[in-house]
mmCIF file of C-alpha atoms in Angstrom:
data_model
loop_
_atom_site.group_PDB
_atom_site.id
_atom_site.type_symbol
_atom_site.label_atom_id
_atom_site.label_comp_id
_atom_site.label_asym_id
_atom_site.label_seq_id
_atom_site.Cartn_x
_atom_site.Cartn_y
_atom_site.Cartn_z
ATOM 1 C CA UNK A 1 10.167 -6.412 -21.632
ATOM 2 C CA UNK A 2 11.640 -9.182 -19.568
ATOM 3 C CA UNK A 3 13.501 -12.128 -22.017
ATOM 4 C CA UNK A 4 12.345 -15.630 -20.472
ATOM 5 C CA UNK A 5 14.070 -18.790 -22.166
ATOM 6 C CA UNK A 6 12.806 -20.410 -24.972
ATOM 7 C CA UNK A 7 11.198 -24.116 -24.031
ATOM 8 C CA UNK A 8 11.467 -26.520 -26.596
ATOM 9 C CA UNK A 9 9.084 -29.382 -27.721
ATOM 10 C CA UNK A 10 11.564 -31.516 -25.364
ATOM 11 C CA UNK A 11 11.241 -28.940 -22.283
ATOM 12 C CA UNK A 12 7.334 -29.467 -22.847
ATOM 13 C CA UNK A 13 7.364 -33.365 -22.784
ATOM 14 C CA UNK A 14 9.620 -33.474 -19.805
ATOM 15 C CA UNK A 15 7.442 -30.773 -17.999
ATOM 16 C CA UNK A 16 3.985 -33.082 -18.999
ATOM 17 C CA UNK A 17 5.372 -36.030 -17.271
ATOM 18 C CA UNK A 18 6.751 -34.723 -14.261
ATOM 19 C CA UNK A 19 3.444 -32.538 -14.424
ATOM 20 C CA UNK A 20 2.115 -35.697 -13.601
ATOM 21 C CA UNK A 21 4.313 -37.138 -11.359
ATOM 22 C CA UNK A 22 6.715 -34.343 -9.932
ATOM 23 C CA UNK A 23 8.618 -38.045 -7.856
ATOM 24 C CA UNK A 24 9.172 -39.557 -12.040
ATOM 25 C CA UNK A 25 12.401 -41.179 -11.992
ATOM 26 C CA UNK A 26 15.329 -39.618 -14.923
ATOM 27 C CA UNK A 27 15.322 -42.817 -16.240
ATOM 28 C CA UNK A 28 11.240 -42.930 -16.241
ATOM 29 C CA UNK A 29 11.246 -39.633 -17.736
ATOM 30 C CA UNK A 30 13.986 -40.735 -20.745
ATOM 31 C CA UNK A 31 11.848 -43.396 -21.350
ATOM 32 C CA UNK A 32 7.960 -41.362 -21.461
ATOM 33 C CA UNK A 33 9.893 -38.278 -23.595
ATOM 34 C CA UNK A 34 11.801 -40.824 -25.899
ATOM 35 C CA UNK A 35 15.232 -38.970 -25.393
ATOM 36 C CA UNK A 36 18.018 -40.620 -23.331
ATOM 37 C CA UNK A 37 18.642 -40.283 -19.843
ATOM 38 C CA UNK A 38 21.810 -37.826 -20.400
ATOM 39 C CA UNK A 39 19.600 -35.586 -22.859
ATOM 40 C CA UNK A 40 16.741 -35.711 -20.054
ATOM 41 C CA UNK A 41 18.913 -35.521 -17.042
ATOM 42 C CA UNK A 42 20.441 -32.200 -18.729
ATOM 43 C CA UNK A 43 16.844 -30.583 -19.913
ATOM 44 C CA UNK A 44 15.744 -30.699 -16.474
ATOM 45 C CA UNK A 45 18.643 -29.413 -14.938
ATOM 46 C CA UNK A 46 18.448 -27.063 -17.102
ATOM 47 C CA UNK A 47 14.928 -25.973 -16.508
ATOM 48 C CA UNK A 48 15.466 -26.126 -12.805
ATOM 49 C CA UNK A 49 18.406 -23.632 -12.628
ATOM 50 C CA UNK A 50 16.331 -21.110 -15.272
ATOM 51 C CA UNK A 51 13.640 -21.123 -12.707
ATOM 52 C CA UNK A 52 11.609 -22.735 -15.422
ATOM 53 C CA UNK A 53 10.748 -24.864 -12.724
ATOM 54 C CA UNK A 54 10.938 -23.707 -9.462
ATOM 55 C CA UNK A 55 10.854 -26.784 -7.197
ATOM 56 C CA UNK A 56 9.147 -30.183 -6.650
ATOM 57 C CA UNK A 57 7.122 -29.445 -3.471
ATOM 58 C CA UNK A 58 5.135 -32.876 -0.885
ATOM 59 C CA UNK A 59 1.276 -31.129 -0.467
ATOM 60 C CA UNK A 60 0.646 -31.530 2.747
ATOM 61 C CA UNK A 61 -2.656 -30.706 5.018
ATOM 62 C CA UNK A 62 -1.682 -29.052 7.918
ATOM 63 C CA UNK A 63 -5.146 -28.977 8.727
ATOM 64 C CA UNK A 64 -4.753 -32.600 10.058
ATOM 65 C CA UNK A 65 -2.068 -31.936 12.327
ATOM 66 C CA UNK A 66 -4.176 -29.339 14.242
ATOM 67 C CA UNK A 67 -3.880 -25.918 12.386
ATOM 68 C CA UNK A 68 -6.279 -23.469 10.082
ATOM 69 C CA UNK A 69 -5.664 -21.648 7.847
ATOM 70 C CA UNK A 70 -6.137 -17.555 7.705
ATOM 71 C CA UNK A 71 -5.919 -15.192 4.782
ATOM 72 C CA UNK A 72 -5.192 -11.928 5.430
ATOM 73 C CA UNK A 73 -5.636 -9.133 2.529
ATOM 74 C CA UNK A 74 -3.632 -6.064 3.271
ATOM 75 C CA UNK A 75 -3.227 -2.410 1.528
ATOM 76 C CA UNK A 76 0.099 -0.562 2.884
ATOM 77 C CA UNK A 77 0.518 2.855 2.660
ATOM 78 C CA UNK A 78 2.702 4.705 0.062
ATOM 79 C CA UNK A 79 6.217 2.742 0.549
ATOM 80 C CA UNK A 80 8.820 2.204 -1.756
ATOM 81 C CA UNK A 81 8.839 -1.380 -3.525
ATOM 82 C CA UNK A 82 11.549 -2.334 -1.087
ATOM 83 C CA UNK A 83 9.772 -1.835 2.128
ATOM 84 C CA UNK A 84 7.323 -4.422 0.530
ATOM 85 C CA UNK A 85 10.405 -6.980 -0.073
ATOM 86 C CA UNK A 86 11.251 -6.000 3.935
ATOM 87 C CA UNK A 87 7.913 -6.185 5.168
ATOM 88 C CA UNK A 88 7.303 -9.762 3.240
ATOM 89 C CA UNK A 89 10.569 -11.060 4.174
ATOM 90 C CA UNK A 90 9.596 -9.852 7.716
ATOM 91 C CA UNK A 91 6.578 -11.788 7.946
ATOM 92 C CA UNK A 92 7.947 -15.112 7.028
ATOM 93 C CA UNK A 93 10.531 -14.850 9.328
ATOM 94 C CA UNK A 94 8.679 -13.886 11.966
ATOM 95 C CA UNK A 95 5.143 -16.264 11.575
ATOM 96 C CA UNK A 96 4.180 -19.499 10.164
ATOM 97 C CA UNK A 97 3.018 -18.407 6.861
ATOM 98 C CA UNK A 98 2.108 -20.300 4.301
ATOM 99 C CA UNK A 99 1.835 -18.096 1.169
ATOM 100 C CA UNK A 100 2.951 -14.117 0.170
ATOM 101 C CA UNK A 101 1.819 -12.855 -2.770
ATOM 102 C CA UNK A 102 2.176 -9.429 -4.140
ATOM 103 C CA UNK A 103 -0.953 -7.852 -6.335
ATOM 104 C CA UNK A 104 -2.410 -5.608 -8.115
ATOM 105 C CA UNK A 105 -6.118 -4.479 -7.042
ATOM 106 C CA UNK A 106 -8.138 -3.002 -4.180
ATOM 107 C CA UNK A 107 -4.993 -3.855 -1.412
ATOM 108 C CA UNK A 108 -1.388 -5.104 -2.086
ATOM 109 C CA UNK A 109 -0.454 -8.136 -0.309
ATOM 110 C CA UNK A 110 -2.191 -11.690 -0.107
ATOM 111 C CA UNK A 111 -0.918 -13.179 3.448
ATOM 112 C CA UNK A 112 -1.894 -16.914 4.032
ATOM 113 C CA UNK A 113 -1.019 -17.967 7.608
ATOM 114 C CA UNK A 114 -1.370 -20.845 9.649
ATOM 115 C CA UNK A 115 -2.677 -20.689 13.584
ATOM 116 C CA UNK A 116 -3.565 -23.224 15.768
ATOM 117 C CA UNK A 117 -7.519 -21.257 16.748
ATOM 118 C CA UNK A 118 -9.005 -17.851 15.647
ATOM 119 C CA UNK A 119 -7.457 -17.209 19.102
ATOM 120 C CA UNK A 120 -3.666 -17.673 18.130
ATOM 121 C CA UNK A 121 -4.635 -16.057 14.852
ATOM 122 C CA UNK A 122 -5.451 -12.888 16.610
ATOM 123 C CA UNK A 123 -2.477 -12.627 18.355
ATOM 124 C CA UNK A 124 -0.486 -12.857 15.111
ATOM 125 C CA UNK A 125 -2.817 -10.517 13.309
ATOM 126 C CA UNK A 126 -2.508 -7.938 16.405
ATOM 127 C CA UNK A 127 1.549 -8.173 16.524
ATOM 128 C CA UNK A 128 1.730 -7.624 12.963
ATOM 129 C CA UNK A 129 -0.445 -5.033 13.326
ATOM 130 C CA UNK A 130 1.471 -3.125 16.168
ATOM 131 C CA UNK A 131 4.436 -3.733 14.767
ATOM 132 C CA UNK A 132 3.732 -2.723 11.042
ATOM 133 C CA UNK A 133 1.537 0.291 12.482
ATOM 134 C CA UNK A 134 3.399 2.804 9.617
ATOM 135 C CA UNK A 135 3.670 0.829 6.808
ATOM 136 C CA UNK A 136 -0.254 -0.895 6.995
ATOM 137 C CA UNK A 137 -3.112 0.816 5.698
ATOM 138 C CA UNK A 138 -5.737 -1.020 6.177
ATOM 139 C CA UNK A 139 -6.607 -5.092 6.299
ATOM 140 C CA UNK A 140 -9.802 -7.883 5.352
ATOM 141 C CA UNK A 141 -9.454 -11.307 7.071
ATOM 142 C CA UNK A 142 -10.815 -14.519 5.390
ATOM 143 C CA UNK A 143 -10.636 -17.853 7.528
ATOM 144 C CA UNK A 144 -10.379 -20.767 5.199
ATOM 145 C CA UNK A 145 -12.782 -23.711 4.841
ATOM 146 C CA UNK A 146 -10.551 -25.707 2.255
ATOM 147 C CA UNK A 147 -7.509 -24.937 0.033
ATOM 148 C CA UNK A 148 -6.913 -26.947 -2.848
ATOM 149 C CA UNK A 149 -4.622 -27.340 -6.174
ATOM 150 C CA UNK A 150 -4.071 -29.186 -8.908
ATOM 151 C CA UNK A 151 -1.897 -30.237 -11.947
ATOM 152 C CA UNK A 152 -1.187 -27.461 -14.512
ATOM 153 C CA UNK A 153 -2.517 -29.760 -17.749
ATOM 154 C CA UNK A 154 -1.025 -27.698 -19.802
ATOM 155 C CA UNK A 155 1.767 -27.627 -21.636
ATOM 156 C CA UNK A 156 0.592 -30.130 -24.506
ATOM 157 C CA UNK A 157 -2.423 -30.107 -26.251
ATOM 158 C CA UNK A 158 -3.370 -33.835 -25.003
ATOM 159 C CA UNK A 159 -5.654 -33.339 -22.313
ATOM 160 C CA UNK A 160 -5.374 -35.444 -19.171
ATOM 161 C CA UNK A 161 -6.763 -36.271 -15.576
ATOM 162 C CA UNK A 162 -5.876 -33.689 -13.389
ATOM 163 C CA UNK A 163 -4.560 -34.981 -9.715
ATOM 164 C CA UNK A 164 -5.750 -32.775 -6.839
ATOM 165 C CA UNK A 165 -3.370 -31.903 -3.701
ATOM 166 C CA UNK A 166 -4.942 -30.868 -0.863
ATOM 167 C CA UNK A 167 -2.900 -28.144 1.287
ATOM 168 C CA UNK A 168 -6.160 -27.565 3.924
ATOM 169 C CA UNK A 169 -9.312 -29.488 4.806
ATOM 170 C CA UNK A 170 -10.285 -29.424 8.228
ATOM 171 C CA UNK A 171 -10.068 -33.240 9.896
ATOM 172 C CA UNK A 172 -9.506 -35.193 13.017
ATOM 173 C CA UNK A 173 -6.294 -33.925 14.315
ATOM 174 C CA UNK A 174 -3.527 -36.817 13.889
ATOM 175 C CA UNK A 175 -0.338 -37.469 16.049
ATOM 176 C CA UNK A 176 3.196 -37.434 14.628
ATOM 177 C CA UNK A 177 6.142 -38.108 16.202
ATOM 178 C CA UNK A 178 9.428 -35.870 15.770
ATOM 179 C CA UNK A 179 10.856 -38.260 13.002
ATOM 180 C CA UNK A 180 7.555 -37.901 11.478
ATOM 181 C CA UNK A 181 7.972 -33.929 11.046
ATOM 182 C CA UNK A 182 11.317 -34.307 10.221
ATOM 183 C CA UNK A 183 10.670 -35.890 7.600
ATOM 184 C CA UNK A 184 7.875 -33.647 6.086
ATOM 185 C CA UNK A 185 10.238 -30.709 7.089
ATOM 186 C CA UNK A 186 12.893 -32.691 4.592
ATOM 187 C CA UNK A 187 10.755 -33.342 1.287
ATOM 188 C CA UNK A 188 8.599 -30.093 1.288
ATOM 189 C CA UNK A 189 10.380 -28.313 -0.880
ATOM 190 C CA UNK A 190 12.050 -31.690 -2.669
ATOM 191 C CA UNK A 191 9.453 -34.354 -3.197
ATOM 192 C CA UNK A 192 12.301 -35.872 -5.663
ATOM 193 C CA UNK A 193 14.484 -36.965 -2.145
ATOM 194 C CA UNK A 194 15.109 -40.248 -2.510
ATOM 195 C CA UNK A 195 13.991 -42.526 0.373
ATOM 196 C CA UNK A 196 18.072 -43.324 0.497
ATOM 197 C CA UNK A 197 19.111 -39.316 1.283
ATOM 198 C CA UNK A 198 16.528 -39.218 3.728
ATOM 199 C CA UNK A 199 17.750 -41.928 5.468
ATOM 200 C CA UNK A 200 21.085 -40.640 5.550
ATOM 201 C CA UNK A 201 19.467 -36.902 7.233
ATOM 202 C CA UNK A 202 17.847 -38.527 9.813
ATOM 203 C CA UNK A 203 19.492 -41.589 10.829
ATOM 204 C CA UNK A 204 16.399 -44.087 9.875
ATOM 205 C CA UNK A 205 17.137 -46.719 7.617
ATOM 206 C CA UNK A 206 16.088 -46.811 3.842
ATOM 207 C CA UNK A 207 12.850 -48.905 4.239
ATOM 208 C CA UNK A 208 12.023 -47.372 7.765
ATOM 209 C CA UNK A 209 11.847 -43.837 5.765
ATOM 210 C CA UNK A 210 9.772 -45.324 3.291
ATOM 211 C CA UNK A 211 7.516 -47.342 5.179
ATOM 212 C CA UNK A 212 6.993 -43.962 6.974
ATOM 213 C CA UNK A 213 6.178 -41.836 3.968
ATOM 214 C CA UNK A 214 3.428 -44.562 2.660
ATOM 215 C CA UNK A 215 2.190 -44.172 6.178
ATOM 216 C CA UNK A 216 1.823 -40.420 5.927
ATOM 217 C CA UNK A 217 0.578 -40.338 2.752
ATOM 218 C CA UNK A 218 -2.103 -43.634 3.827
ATOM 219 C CA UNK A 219 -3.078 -40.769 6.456
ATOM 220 C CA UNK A 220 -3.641 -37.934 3.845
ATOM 221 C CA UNK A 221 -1.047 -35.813 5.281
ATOM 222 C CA UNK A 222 0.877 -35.995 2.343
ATOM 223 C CA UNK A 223 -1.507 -35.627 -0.352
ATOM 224 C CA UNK A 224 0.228 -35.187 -3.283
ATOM 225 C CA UNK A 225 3.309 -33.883 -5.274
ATOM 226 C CA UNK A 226 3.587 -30.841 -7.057
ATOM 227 C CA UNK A 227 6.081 -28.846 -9.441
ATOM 228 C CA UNK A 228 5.672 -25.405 -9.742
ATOM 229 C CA UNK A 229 7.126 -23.314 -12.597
ATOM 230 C CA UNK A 230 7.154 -19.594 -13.508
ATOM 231 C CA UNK A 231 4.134 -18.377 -15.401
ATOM 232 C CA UNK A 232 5.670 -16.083 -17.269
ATOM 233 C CA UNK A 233 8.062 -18.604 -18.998
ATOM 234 C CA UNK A 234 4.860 -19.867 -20.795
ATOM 235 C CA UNK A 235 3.392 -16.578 -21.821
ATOM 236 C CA UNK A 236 0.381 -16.642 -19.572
ATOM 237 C CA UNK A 237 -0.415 -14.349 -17.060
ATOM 238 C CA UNK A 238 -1.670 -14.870 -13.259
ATOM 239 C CA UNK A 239 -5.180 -14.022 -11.607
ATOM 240 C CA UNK A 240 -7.659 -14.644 -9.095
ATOM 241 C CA UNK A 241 -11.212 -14.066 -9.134
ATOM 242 C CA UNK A 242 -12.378 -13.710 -6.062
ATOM 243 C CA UNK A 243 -16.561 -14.615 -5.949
ATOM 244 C CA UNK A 244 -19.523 -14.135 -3.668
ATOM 245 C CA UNK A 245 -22.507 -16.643 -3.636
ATOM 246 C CA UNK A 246 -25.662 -15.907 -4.053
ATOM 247 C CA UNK A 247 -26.773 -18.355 -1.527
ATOM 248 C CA UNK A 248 -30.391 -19.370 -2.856
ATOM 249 C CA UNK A 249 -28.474 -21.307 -5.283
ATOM 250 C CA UNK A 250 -25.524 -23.178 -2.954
ATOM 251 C CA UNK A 251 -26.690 -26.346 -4.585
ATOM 252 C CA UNK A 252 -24.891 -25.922 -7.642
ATOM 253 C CA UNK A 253 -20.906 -25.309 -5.360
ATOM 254 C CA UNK A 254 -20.263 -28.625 -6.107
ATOM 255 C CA UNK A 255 -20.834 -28.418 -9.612
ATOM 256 C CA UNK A 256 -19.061 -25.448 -9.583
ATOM 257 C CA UNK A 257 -15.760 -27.042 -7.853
ATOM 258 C CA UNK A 258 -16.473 -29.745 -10.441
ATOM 259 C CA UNK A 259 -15.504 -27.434 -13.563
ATOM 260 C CA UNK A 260 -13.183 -26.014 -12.262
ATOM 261 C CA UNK A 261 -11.046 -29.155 -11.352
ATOM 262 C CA UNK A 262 -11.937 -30.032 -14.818
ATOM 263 C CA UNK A 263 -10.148 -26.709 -16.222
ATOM 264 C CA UNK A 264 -6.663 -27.033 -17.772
ATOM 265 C CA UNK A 265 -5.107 -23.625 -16.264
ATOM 266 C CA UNK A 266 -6.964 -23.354 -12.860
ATOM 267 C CA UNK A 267 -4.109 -23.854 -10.121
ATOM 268 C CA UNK A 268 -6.403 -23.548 -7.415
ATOM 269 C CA UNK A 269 -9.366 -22.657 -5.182
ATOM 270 C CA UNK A 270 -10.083 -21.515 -1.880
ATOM 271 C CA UNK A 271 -13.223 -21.889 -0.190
ATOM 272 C CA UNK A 272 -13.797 -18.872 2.299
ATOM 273 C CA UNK A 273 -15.862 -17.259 5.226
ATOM 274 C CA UNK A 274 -16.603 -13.733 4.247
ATOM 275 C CA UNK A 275 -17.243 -11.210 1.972
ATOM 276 C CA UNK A 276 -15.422 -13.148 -0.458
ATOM 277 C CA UNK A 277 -17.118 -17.392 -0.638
ATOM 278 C CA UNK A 278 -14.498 -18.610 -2.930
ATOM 279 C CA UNK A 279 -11.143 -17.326 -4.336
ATOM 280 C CA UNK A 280 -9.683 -19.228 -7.778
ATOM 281 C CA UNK A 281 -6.481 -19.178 -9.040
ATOM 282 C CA UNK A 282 -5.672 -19.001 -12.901
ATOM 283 C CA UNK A 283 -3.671 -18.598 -15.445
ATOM 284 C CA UNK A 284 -4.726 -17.486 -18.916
ATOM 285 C CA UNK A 285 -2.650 -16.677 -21.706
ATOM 286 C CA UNK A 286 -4.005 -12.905 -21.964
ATOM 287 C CA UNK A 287 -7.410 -10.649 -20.719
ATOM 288 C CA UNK A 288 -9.353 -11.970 -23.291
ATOM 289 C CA UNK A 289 -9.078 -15.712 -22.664
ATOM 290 C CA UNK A 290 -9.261 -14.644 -18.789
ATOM 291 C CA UNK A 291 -12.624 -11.918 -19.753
ATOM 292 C CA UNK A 292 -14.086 -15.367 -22.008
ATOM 293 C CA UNK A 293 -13.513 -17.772 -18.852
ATOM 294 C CA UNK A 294 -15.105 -15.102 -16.495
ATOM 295 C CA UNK A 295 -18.378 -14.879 -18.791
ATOM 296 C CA UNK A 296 -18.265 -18.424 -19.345
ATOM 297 C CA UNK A 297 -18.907 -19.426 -15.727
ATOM 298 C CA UNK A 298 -21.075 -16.529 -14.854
ATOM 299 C CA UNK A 299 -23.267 -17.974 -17.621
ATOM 300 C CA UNK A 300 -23.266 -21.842 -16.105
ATOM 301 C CA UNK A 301 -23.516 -20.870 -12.637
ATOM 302 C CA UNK A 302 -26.197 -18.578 -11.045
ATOM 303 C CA UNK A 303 -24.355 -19.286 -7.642
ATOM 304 C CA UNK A 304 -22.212 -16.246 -8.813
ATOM 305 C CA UNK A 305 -23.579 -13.101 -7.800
ATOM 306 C CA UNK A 306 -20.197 -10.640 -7.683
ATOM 307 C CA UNK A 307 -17.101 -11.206 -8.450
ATOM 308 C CA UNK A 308 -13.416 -8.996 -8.604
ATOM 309 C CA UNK A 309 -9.922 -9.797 -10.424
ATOM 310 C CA UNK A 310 -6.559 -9.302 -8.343
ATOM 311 C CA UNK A 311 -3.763 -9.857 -10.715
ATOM 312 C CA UNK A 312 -0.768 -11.737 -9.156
ATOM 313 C CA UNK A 313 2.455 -9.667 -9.595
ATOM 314 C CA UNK A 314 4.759 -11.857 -8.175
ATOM 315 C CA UNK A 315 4.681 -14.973 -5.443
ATOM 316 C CA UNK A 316 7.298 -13.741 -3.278
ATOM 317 C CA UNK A 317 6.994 -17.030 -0.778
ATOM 318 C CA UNK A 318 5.978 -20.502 -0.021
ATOM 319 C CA UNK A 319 5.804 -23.214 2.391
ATOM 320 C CA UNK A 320 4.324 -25.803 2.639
ATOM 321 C CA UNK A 321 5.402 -26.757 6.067
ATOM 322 C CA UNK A 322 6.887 -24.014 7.559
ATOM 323 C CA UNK A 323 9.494 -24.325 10.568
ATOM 324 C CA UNK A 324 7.050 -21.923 12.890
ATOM 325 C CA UNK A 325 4.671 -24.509 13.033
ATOM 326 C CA UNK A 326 4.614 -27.137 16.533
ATOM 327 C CA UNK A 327 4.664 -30.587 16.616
ATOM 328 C CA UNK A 328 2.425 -30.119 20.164
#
């Protein structure tokens, strides 16, 4: 078995905080933990190069600058573990993907990837699968209605609001200009950039850059920060149940949506056309907590009528904003 580092109680008030408010100042974070700035600039550091933490990422919804979102569910034939590493590292070279995860289930490989249409999609989705014609088996296709996540809540007993990022809702499309994109291209993957470093990447001054991230985030482009650490670090496993509606009860999907913003643990849901009406991300500690959870909200909500566990063996990528995508 894997050794992870051991978090102490200082790790776990430093990773509350910045749970959050991934953009908390060192000094802000000193002050909320009660250690001083050295002691908090050095935990944090630390958890960073550990891959405790494994970045600071700006949530933003592509959906409002013009592009879906497509899931794609594939089961390759018998390869060796490296032509998966290949054929992932393959596809986000290649296509603007969003998300890669490998899994363990009824297929192999969770592809999220953004297209402009269904149209654009299907030219992707036939490339890949001319290209990939001896390593695919077989493939399920799930457009997207909404993606959302939220705040792990987690790593103290206290209990707070959870804050909501939303990485695709379909809206009016909205016009950026190429400062604009260069500046979501900057902070994806560092929502701690200060407005200052910006300024200094793409020759704007220090308020201009700020006056331009309010902006985008007044828009709902950006809608929120988020860290993201490694699972395994805390003990708990990851999941998704995938469910199917019984639709003579679709009154109670809000309610549903409800609890499970509510839940400390839930990372995020998916709403989807297709076999599959809604896909939720989790992480419990063990089978039984996850088994406990599953009976739980079969018993509140009749709106469940099947359901199926894919267990997450590893995220191989993310982006939130990935280069493939155009600013026309």
């Amino acid at each position: 078995m894997e050794n992870y580092p051991k978090l102490i109680m200082k790790d776990m008030r430093i990773l509350n905080v910045l749970d959050k408010d991934p953009t908390t100042s060192i000094s802000s974070i000193a002050k909320k933990t009660a250690v001083s700035k050295q002691v908090a600039e050095y935990r944090l550091k630390r958890l960073l190069d550990q891959k405790t933490i494994y970045d600071f990422f700006t949530v933003i919804n592509v959906g409002c600058l013009g592009h879906s979102l497509f899931r794609l569910h594939l089961k390759l034939k018998n390869v060796s573990s490296n032509s998966y590493s290949n054929f992932a590292n393959y596809l986000f070279k290649n296509y603007p993907i969003f998300w890669i995860g490998f899994v363990s289930g009824s297929f192999d490989i969770i592809v999220d990837i953004w297209a402009k249409n269904s149209s654009e999609f299907q030219f992707y989705l036939k490339d890949i699968m001319h290209k990939q014609k001896d390593l695919i088996f077989s493939y399920e296709v799930f457009p997207m209605l909404s993606l959302s996540m939220f705040s792990y809540n987690y790593f103290l007993p206290e209990r707070t609001q959870r804050r909501t990022g939303i990485i695709f809702e379909e809206a009016p499309t909205i016009k950026l200009d190429e400062r604009d994109w260069k500046v979501l291209g900057l902070i994806k993957n560092n929502a701690r950039m200060t407005y200052e470093e910006i300024s200094a990447r793409i020759n704007l001054t220090r308020n201009a850059v700020k006056r331009r991230i309010l902006e985008l985030e007044k828009k709902k482009v950006i809608t929120g920060y988020h860290m993201m650490v490694h699972f395994q670090h805390f003990e708990r496993l990851s999941y998704k149940i995938f469910i199917a509606y019984d639709h003579a009860y679709m009154d109670q999907e809000r309610s549903l949506l409800d609890f499970l913003e509510s839940r400390s643990g839930i990372l995020a849901y998916a709403r989807l056309l297709g076999r599959w009406n809604l896909d939720i991300e989790l992480q419990p500690h063990n089978a039984k907590e996850l088994q406990e959870f599953l009976i739980d909200l079969r018993n509140k909500f009749n709106i469940i009528q099947d359901c199926e566990l894919i267990q997450i063996i590893e995220d191989f990528g993310l982006d939130f904003f990935h280069k493939k995508l155009s600013i026309t």
